[in-house]
Every structure is written in C-alpha cells, then in structure tokens.
CSV table of C-alpha atoms in Angstrom, one decimal:
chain,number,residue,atom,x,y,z
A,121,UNK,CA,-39.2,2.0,74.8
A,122,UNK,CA,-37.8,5.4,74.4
A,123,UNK,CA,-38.6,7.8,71.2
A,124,UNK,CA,-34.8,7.3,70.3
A,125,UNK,CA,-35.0,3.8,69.9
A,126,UNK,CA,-38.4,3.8,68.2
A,127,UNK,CA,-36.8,6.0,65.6
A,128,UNK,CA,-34.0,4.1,64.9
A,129,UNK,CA,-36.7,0.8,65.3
A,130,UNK,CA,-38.3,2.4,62.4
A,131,UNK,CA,-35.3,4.2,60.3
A,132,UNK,CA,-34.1,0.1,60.5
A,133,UNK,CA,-37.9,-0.8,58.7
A,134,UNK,CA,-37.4,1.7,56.2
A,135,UNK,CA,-34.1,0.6,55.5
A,136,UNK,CA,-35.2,-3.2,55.2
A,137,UNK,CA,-38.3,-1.9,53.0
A,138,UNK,CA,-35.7,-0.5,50.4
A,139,UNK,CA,-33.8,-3.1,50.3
A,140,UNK,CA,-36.5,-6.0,49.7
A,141,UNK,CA,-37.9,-3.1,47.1
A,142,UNK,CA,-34.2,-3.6,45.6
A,143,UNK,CA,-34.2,-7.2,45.8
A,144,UNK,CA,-37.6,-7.9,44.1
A,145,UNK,CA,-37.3,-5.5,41.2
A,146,UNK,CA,-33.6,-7.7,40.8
A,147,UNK,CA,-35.6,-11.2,40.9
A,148,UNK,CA,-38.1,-9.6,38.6
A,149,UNK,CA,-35.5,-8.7,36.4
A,150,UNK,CA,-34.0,-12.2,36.3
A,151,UNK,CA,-37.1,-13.7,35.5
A,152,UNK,CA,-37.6,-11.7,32.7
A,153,UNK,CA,-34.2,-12.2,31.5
A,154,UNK,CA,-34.6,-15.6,31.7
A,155,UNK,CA,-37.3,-15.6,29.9
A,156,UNK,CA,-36.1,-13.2,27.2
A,157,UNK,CA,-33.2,-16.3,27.2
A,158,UNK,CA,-34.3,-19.1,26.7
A,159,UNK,CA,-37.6,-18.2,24.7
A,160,UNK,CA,-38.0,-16.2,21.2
A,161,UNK,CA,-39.6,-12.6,21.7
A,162,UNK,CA,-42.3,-11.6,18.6
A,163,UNK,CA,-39.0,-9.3,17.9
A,164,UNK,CA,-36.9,-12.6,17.9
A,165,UNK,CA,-39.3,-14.2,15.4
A,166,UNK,CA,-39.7,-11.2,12.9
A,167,UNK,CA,-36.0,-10.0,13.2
A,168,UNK,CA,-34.5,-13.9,12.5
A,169,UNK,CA,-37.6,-15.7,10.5
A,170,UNK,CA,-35.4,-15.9,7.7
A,171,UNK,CA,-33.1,-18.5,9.1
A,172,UNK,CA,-35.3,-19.8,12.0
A,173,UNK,CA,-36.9,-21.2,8.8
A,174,UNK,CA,-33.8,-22.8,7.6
A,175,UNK,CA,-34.3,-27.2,8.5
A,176,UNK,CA,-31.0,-26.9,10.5
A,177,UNK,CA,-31.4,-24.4,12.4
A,178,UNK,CA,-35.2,-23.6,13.6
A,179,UNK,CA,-36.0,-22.2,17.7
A,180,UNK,CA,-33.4,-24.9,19.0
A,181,UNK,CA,-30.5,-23.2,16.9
A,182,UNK,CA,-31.4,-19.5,17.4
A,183,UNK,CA,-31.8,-19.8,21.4
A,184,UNK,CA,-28.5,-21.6,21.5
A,185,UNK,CA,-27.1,-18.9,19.1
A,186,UNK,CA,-28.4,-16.5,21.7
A,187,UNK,CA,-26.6,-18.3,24.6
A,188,UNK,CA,-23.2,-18.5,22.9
A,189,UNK,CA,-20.8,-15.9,23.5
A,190,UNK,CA,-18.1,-15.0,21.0
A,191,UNK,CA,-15.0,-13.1,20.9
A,192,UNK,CA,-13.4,-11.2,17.3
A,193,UNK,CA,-9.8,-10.7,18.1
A,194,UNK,CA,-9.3,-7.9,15.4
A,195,UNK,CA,-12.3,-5.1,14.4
A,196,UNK,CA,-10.4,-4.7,11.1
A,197,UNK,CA,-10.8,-5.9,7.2
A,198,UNK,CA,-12.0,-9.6,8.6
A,199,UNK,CA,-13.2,-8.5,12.0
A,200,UNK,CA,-15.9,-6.1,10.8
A,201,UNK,CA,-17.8,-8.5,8.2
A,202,UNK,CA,-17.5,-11.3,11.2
A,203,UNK,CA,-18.8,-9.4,13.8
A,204,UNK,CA,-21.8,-8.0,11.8
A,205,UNK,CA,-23.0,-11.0,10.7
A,206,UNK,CA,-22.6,-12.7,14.0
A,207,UNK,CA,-24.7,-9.6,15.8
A,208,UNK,CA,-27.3,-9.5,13.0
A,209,UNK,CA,-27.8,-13.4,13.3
A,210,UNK,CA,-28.5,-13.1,16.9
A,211,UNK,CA,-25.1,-13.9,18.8
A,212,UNK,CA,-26.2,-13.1,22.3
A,213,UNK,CA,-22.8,-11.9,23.3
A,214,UNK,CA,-20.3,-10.5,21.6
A,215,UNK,CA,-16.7,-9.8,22.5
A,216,UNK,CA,-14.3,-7.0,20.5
A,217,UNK,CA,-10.7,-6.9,20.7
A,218,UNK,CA,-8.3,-4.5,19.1
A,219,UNK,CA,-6.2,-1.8,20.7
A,220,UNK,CA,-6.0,0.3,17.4
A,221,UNK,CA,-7.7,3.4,16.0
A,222,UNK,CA,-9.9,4.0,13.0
A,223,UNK,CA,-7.6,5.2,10.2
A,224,UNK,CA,-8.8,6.2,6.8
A,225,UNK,CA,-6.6,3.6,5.0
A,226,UNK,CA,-9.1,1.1,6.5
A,227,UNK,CA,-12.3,2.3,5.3
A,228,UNK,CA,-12.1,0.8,2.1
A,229,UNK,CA,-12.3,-3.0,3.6
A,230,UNK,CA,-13.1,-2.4,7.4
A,231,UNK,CA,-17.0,-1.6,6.5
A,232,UNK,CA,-18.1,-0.9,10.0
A,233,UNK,CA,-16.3,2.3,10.2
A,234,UNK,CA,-16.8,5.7,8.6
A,235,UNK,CA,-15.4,8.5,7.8
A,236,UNK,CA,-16.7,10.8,10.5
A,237,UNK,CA,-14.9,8.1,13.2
A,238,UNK,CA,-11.7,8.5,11.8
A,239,UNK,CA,-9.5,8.4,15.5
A,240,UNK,CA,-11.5,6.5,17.1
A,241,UNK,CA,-11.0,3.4,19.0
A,242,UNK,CA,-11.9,0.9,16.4
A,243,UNK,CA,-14.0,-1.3,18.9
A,244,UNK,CA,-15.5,1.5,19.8
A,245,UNK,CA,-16.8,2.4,16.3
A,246,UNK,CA,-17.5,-1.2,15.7
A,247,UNK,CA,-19.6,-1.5,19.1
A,248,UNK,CA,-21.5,1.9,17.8
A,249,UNK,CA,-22.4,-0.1,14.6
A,250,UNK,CA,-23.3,-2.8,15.5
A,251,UNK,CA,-25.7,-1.3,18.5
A,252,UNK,CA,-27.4,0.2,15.2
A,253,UNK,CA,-28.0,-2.6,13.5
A,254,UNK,CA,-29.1,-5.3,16.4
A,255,UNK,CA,-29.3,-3.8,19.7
A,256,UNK,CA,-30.3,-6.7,21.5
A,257,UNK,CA,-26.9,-8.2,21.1
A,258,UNK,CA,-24.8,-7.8,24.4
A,259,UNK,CA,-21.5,-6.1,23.5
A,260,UNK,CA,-18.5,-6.1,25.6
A,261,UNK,CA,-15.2,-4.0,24.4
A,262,UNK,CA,-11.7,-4.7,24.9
A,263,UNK,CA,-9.9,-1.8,24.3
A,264,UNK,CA,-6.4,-3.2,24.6
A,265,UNK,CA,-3.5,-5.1,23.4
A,266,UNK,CA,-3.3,-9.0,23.3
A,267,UNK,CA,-0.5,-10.2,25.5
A,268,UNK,CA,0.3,-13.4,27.7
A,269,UNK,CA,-0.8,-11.3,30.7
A,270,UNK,CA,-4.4,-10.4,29.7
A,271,UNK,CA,-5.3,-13.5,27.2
A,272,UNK,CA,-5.9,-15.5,30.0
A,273,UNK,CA,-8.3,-13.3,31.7
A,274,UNK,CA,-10.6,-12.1,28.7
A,275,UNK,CA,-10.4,-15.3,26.7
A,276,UNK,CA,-11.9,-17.8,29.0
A,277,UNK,CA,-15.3,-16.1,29.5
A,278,UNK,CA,-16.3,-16.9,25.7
A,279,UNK,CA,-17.1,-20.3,24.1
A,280,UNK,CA,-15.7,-19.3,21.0
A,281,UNK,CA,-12.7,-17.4,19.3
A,282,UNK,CA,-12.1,-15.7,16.0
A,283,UNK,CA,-8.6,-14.8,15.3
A,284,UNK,CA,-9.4,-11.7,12.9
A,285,UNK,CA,-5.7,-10.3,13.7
A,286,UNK,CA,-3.0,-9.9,10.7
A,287,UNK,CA,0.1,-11.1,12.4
A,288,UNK,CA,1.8,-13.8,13.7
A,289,UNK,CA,2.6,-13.1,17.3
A,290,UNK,CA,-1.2,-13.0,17.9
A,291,UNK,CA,-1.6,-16.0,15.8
A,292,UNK,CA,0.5,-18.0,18.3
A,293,UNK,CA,-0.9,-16.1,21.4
A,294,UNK,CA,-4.2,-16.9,20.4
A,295,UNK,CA,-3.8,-20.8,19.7
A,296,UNK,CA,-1.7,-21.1,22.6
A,297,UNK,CA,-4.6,-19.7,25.1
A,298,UNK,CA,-7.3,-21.7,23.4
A,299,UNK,CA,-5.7,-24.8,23.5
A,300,UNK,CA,-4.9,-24.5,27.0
A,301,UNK,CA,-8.6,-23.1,27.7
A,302,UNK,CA,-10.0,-25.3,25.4
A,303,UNK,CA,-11.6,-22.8,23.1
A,304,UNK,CA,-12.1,-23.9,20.0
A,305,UNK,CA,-10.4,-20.9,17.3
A,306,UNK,CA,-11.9,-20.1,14.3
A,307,UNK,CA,-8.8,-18.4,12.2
A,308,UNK,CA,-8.7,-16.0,8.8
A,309,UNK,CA,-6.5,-14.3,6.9
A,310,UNK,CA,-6.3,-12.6,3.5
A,311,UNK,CA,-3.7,-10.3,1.8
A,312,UNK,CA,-3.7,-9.1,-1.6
A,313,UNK,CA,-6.4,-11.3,-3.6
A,314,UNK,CA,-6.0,-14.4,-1.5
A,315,UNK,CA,-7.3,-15.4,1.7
A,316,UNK,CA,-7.2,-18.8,3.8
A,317,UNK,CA,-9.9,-19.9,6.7
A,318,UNK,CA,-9.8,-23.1,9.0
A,319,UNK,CA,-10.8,-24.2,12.4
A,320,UNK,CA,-8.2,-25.3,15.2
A,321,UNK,CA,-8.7,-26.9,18.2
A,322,UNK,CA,-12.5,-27.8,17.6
A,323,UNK,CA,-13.3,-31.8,19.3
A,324,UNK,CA,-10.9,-34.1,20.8
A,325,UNK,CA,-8.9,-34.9,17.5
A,326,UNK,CA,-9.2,-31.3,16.1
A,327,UNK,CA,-5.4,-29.5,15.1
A,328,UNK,CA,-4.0,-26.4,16.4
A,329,UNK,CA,-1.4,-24.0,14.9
A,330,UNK,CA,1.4,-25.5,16.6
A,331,UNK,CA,0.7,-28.2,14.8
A,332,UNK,CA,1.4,-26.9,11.5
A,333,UNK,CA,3.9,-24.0,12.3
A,334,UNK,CA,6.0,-25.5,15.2
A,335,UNK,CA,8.1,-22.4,14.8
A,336,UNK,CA,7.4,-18.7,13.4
A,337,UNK,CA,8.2,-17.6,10.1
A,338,UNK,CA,11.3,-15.2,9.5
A,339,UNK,CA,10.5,-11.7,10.1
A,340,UNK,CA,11.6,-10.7,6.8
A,341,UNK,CA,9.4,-13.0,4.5
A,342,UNK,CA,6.0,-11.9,6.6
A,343,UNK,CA,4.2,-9.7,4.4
A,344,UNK,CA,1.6,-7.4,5.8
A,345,UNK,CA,-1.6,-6.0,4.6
A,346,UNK,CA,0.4,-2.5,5.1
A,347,UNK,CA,3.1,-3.6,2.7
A,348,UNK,CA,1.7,-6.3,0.4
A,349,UNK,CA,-2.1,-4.5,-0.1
A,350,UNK,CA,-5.7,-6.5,0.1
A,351,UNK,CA,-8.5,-5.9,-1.9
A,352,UNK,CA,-11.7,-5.1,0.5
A,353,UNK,CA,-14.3,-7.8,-0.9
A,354,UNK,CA,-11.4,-10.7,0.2
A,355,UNK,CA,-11.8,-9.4,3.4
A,356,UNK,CA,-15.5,-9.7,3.7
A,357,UNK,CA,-15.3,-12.9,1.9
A,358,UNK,CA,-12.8,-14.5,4.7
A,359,UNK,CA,-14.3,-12.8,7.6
A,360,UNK,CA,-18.3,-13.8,6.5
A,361,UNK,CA,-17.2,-17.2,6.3
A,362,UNK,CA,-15.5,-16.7,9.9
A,363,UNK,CA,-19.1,-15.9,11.4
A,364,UNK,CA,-20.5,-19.0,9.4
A,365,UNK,CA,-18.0,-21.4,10.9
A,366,UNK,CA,-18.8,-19.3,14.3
A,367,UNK,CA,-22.1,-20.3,14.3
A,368,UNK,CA,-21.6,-23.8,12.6
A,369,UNK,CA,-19.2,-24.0,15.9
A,370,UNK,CA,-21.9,-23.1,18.5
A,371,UNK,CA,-24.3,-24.9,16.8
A,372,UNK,CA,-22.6,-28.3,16.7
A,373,UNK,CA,-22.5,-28.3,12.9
A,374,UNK,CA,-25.9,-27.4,11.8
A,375,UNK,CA,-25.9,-30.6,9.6
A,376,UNK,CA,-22.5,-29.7,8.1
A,377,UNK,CA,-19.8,-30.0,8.6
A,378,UNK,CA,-16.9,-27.5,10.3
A,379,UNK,CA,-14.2,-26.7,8.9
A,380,UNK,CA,-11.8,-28.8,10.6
A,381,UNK,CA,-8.9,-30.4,9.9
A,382,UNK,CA,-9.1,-28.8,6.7
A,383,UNK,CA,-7.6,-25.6,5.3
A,384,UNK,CA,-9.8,-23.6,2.5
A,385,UNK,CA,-8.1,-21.4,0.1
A,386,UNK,CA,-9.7,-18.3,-2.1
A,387,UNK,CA,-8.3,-17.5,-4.9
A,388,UNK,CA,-10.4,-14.1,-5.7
A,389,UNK,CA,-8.3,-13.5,-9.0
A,390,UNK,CA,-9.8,-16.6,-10.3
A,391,UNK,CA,-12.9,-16.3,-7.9
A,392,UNK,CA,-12.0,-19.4,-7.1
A,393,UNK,CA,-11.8,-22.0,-3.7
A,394,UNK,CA,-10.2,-25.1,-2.8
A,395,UNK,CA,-10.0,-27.0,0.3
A,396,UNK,CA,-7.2,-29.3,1.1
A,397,UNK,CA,-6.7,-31.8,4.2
A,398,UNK,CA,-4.4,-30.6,7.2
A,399,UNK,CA,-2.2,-33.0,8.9
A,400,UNK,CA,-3.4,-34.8,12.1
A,401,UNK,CA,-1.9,-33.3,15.2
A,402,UNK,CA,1.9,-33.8,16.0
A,403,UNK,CA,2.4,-35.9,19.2
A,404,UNK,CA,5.2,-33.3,19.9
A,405,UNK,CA,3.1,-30.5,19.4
A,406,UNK,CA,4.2,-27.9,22.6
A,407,UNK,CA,0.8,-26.8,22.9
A,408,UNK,CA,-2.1,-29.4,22.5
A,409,UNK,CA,0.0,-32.5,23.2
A,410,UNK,CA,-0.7,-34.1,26.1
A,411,UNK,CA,2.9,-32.6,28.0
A,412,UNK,CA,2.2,-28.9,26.7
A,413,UNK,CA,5.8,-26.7,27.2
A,414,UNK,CA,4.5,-23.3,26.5
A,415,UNK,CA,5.5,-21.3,29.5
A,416,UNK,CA,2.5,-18.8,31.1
A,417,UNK,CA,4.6,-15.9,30.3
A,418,UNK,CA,5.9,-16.4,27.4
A,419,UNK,CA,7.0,-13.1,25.5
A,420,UNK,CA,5.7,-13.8,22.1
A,421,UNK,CA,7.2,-10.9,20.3
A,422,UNK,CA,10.1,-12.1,21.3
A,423,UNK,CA,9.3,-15.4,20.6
A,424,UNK,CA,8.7,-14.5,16.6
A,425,UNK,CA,10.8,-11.9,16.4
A,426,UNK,CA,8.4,-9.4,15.6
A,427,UNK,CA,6.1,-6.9,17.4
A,428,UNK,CA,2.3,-7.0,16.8
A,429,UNK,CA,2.0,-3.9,15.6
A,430,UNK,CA,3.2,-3.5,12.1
A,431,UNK,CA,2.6,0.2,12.1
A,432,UNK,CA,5.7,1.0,13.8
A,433,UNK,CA,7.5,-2.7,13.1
A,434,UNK,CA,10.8,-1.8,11.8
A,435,UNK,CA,13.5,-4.9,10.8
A,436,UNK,CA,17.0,-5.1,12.4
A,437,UNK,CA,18.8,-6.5,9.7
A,438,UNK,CA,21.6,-3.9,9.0
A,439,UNK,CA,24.3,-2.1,11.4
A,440,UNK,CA,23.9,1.9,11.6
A,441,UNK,CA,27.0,2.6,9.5
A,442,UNK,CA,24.7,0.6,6.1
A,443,UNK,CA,21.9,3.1,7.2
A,444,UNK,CA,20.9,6.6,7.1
A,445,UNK,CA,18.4,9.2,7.7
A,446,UNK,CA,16.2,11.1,5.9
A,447,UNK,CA,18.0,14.4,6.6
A,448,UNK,CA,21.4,12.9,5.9
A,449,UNK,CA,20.1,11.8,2.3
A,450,UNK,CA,18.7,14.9,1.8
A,451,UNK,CA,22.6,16.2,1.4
A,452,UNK,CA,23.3,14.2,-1.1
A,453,UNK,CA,20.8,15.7,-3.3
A,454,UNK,CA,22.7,17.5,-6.6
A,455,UNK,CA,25.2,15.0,-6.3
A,456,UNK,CA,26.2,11.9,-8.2
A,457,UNK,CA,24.4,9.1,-6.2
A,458,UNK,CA,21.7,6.5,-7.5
A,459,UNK,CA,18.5,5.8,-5.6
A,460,UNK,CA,16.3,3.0,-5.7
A,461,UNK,CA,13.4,2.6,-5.0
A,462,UNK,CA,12.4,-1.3,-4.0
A,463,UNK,CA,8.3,-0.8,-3.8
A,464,UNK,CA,6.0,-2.9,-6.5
A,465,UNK,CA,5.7,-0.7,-9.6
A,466,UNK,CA,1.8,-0.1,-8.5
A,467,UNK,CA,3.0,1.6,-5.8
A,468,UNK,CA,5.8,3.8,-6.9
A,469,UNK,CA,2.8,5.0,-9.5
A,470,UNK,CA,1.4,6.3,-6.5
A,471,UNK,CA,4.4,8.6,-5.6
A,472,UNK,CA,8.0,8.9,-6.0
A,473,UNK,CA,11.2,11.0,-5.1
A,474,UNK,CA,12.7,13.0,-7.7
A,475,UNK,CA,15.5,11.1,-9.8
A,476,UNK,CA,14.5,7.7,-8.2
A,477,UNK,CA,14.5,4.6,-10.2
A,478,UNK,CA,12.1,1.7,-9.7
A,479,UNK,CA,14.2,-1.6,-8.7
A,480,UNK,CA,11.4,-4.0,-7.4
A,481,UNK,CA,12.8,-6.0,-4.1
A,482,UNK,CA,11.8,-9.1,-5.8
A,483,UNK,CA,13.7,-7.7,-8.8
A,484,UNK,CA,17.3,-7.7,-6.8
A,485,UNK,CA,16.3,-10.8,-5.0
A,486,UNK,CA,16.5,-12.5,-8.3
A,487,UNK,CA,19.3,-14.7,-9.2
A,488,UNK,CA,20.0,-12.9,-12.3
A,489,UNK,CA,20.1,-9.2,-10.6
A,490,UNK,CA,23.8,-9.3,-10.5
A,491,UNK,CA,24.2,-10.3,-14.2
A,492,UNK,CA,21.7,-8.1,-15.0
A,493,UNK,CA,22.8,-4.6,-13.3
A,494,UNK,CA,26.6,-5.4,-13.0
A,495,UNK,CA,27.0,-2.7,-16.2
A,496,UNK,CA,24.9,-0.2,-13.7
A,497,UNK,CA,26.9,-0.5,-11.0
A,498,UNK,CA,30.4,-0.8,-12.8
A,499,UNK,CA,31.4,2.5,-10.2
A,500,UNK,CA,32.2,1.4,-7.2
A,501,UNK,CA,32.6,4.8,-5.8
A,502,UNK,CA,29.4,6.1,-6.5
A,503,UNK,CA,27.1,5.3,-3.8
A,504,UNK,CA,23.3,3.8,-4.0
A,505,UNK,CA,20.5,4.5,-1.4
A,506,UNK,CA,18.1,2.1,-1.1
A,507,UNK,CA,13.9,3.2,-0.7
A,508,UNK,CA,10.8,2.1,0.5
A,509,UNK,CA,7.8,3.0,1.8
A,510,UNK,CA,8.6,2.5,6.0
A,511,UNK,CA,12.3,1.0,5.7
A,512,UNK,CA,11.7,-2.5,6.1
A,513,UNK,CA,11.8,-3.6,2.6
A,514,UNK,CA,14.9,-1.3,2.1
A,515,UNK,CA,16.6,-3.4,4.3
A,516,UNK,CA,16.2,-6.8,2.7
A,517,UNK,CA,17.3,-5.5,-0.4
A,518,UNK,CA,20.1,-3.3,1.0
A,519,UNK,CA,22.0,-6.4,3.0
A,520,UNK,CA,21.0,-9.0,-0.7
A,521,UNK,CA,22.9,-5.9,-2.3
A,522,UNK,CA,26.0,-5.8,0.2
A,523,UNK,CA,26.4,-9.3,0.2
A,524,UNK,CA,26.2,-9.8,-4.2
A,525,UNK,CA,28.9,-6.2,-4.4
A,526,UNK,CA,31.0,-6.1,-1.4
A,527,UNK,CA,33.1,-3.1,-2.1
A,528,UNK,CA,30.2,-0.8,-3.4
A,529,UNK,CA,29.0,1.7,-0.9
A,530,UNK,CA,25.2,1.0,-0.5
A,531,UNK,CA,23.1,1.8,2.4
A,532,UNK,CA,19.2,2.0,2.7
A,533,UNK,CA,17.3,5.0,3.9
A,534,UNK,CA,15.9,4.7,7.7
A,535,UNK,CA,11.7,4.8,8.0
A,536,UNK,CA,11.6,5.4,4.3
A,537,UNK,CA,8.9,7.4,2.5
A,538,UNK,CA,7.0,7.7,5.8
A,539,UNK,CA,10.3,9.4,7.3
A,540,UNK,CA,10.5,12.4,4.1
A,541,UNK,CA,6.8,12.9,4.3
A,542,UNK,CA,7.3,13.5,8.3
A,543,UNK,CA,10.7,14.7,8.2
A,544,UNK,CA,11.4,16.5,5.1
A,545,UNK,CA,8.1,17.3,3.5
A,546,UNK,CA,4.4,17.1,4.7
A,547,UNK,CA,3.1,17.7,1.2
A,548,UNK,CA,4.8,14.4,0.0
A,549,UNK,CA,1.9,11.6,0.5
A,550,UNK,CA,1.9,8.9,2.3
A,551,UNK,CA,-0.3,5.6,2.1
C-alpha cells in the first residue's frame, strides 16, 4: 500500500471518528431531551408546585401541558395576558403570530411590551418577555401576516389555536383552517368594557364560526379597538381566560368543563358574566359540514370586505366629488362653512379643530337628526364638512347626511384628524 493511500486510509478514519463524535453527542442529546419530556426536573417541581398540587391536574397534567404546543394568533391587548400565562404554566411550545410593531397606544393593555421597545416587532418583544419570565418554554415567532397562503403551513404544526386578533377577516381565516386541520380554536374578543370568549371546533359535535356568522358583518357597523376604545384590564380578563380554556383544551378538561358550545359574556361595567348556549352546528355550514365549499385560496379581505389591518383600513362608501382633502379644507378656513366633527364627546375632549362642532355619528344616525337640525341647516348654500379621527366614521355620517338633505352641499374630510396632524400640522395630536 502506498503512503498516498494510507493517508487518505486514515484522513477517511478521522473523518468517520468526527462524525460518530457528532452522532453520539446528537443521541445523547435526545436522551436527555426525552427525559427532560416526559419527566418533571427539581426546576419543574419548584417552578409549577403550585398547580401540580391542584387534584386535576398533578405530574400527568403538567407533562402533557409540556407536550402541547400552542399558537396566539395576535401578541396584542388579549395575546399578551394569553401567552404569559400559557409560558409561565409550562406550555412546552409556544407559537406567536402578529405582523405588527409595538406602538405606544398599546402599552396601556398589551402588558408584555414596554416603553423602551416601542418599534419593535411585537412578537419579538413578546418572545423577549416571555424568555424572562420562563425560559424553558420553546418559542417559535411568526413575524408575518395571516393569509390563505401561509395558514396552512404554520397552523398545522400546533394542537391548539387562540384567535387573539381584532378583526374579522382573520376571524374567518382562522376558523376556516382549523376546521379543515382539525384544530380546535379557542376565540376572544373585547372592545370598550365588554368582551366575549368561546371554544369552536373542540370534539366531534363542537361549533365553528361559520356556524354562527355564515356571512361577515358590513364593513361599516365593525367597530375597532382603534375607533371604539377598550379598557386594558378587559383585555387581560378575556385573554387570561383564553390560556385557561388553552390548557383546559390540552388537558381534556381537567374535570371541567370547556367552554364549548357556549358563548360567555363580561360585562366589566357591571363586573359582571353570563354564559348563554350557542346553536348546534348548521348542516349547511361551508366549512365544518361534511361537503365543506371554502375554496384553498380564498381572498378573505375580499371576502369581508375589509382589510386586516385597521391602521390603514379606509371605507369606500362615497365618490371623490362628496370628499376632500385636508389641504383643500384648509382653504375654506375664514369662510362661512360649518364643520362637524362625528367622534364620541370623550374623544373630541381629547382634541379639536378650531370652530368645530361636536355632532356624534350615532347623533345623525338617529331618526330624529333631521327634525332636530333642519333649523341648522335651513342654508342650503352653505356647505358642511364632515370629521373624524381617520375618515371612516366621516363617511357613514356624510352619505346618512346626503341621503336625509339632498340638495345641501356636504362632503367629509379624507384620512381625517390623522390627515391635518400629518398634512397640515405635526403639533396637532393624534391618538
């Protein structure tokens, strides 16, 4: 045998050496995973004894709570108490979904984030969090917007889903994806002082949200924590109960009963809940029914007629000519004109435009408005711009107007508030 082939005989050993050194520290590591799995660590026992305790829930419930993965569609008002109590009770993997950034109109209810992460992704700040507070909890982040392409793909490696979102394209994308992957969907939602929990698609007999809402809402009577306002401790009561019925989920009840089939309400101006009894599912339902006719790619912005964003969500319900801008208002200013502002009263304490006059919207949606402003708007020449805070609400209220005086000239002003702080004057605030 020549040296050059007792070289390479023993660059080839070497080689092999490395990789059963590779392969054995990889089986070593499995091991100890495995045991670290399915068995409770000293830092298991300490860091959990308060519920291993509980009669319900023992070793059995917190290794099985360790094998469960879970996804929180939403790191916002109900995604940030949901996920921290699913991570701090030992959730051994945890999904985060959202494809916004922290803003510092959501650290009063989103509690995860702070100040000093303002512009950051909010999983991101969430994941950073919740590493703080339980880092043995396996955290994977989805930095990225929920469509009918991707739900597929991220959805089906988790047992369980929480629809922490706040509007209703996800709502449908969401059910639509669990029922066909048979993921059982554990949905919130609060706004103002009221907020609403149930459980779809849990067991054989469980209802989805098709079920209930065959077809989405108008766009115009959705409401928005943006426009309508939520106070931060509904949030954390909705989304808290979200990671009880999580873990109620993966842990086949824990001698309860989930909350299925059943729709609680909480009333948090009368601190108050009541549960009432949801209708069996439809045997025309188009998604859980046993011929299902939601198509793969189905555009569900399109389908509701809304996007899922409602930071840049603008309504379509007037033609340019019953519009107009910011800077176009602007020249009407020193002339005869009336402007009215349609926001709640709370808010037009907040801040105002100079010689604007606080008509509520559900003040001209009324059916006395007419009687009651006719003396107002006895001059049909002079013309009335309609205000809100982004434009939407301006609309409703500007096309309710049209329709009630015909021959008035009335016309809302486009983007609204947000437009004159950006547009006009930086030092105006916005909320």
């Amino acid at each position: 045998m020549s040296s050059e082939e007792i070289h390479k005989l023993r660059m080839e050993i070497a080689e092999l050496k490395i990789l059963c050194k590779d392969k054995e520290e990889r089986l070593r590591q499995l091991v100890n995973d495995s045991v670290i799995f399915n068995e409770l660590t000293n830092d298991d026992i300490a860091r959990y004894s308060r519920q291993l305790i509980l009669p319900n829930f023992g070793v059995k419930g917190q290794l099985k709570l360790k094998q469960t993965s879970i996804l929180v569609v939403g790191v916002g008002g109900l995604g940030c108490p949901a996920s921290l109590y699913l991570a701090s009770a030992g959730c051994g993997h945890l999904g985060l979904l959202d494809y916004d950034e922290v803003d510092r109109s959501n650290l009063h209810r989103q509690t995860l984030h702070t100040e000093s992460r303002v512009g950051m992704s909010k999983v991101l700040s969430a994941c950073e969090a919740l590493k703080m507070i339980n880092p043995q909890c396996q955290i994977n982040s989805h930095c990225v917007l929920l469509n009918s392409r991707n739900a597929n793909e991220i959805i089906r490696s988790y047992d369980i889903v929480l629809d922490c979102s706040d509007n209703v394209p996800t709502r449908y994308l969401l059910n639509d994806t669990c029922v066909a992957l048979g993921k059982p969907l554990i949905s919130g939602s609060a706004l103002q002082l009221d907020g609403q929990l149930t459980v779809y698609n849990y067991g054989e007999v469980g209802v989805c949200y098709r079920c209930l809402f065959p077809l989405p809402p108008p766009p115009e009577a959705v409401i928005s924590c943006g426009d309508g306002g939520v106070l931060g401790a509904v949030t954390g009561v909705i989304g808290s109960l979200q990671a009880l019925e999580a873990i109620k989920v993966a842990l086949n009840g824990m001698g309860g009963e989930v909350l299925s089939k059943r729709l609680l309400i909480f009333d948090g101006a009368n601190c108050s809940f009541r549960c009432v009894r949801l209708r069996g599912r439809r045997k025309d339902c188009s998604a859980c029914s046993n011929v299902p006719l939601i198509p793969n790619n189905l555009d569900y912005e399109q389908f509701c007629g809304m996007q899922t964003s409602d930071k840049d969500y603008v309504l379509k319900l007037l033609m340019p000519a019953q519009r107009v801008s910011v800077e176009e208002y602007q020249n009407y200013l020193g002339k005869p004109h009336l402007l009215w502002d349609v926001r709640q009263s709370a808010e037009f304490e907040i801040c105002k435009l100079r010689n604007s006059e606080n008509v509520p919207l559900k003040t001209i949606l009324d059916d006395s408005f007419v009687e009651r402003f006719k003396e107002k708007l006895q001059d049909e020449t002079l013309p009335v711009f309609i205000l809100c805070r982004r434009g939407n609400d301006s609309q409703i209220a500007a096309q309710h107007m049209i329709n009630k005086f015909p021959k008035h000239n009335i016309r809302d002003i486009r983007g609204g508030l947000h437009s004159w702080h950006y547009k006009i004057d930086s030092k105006f605030p916005i909320y």
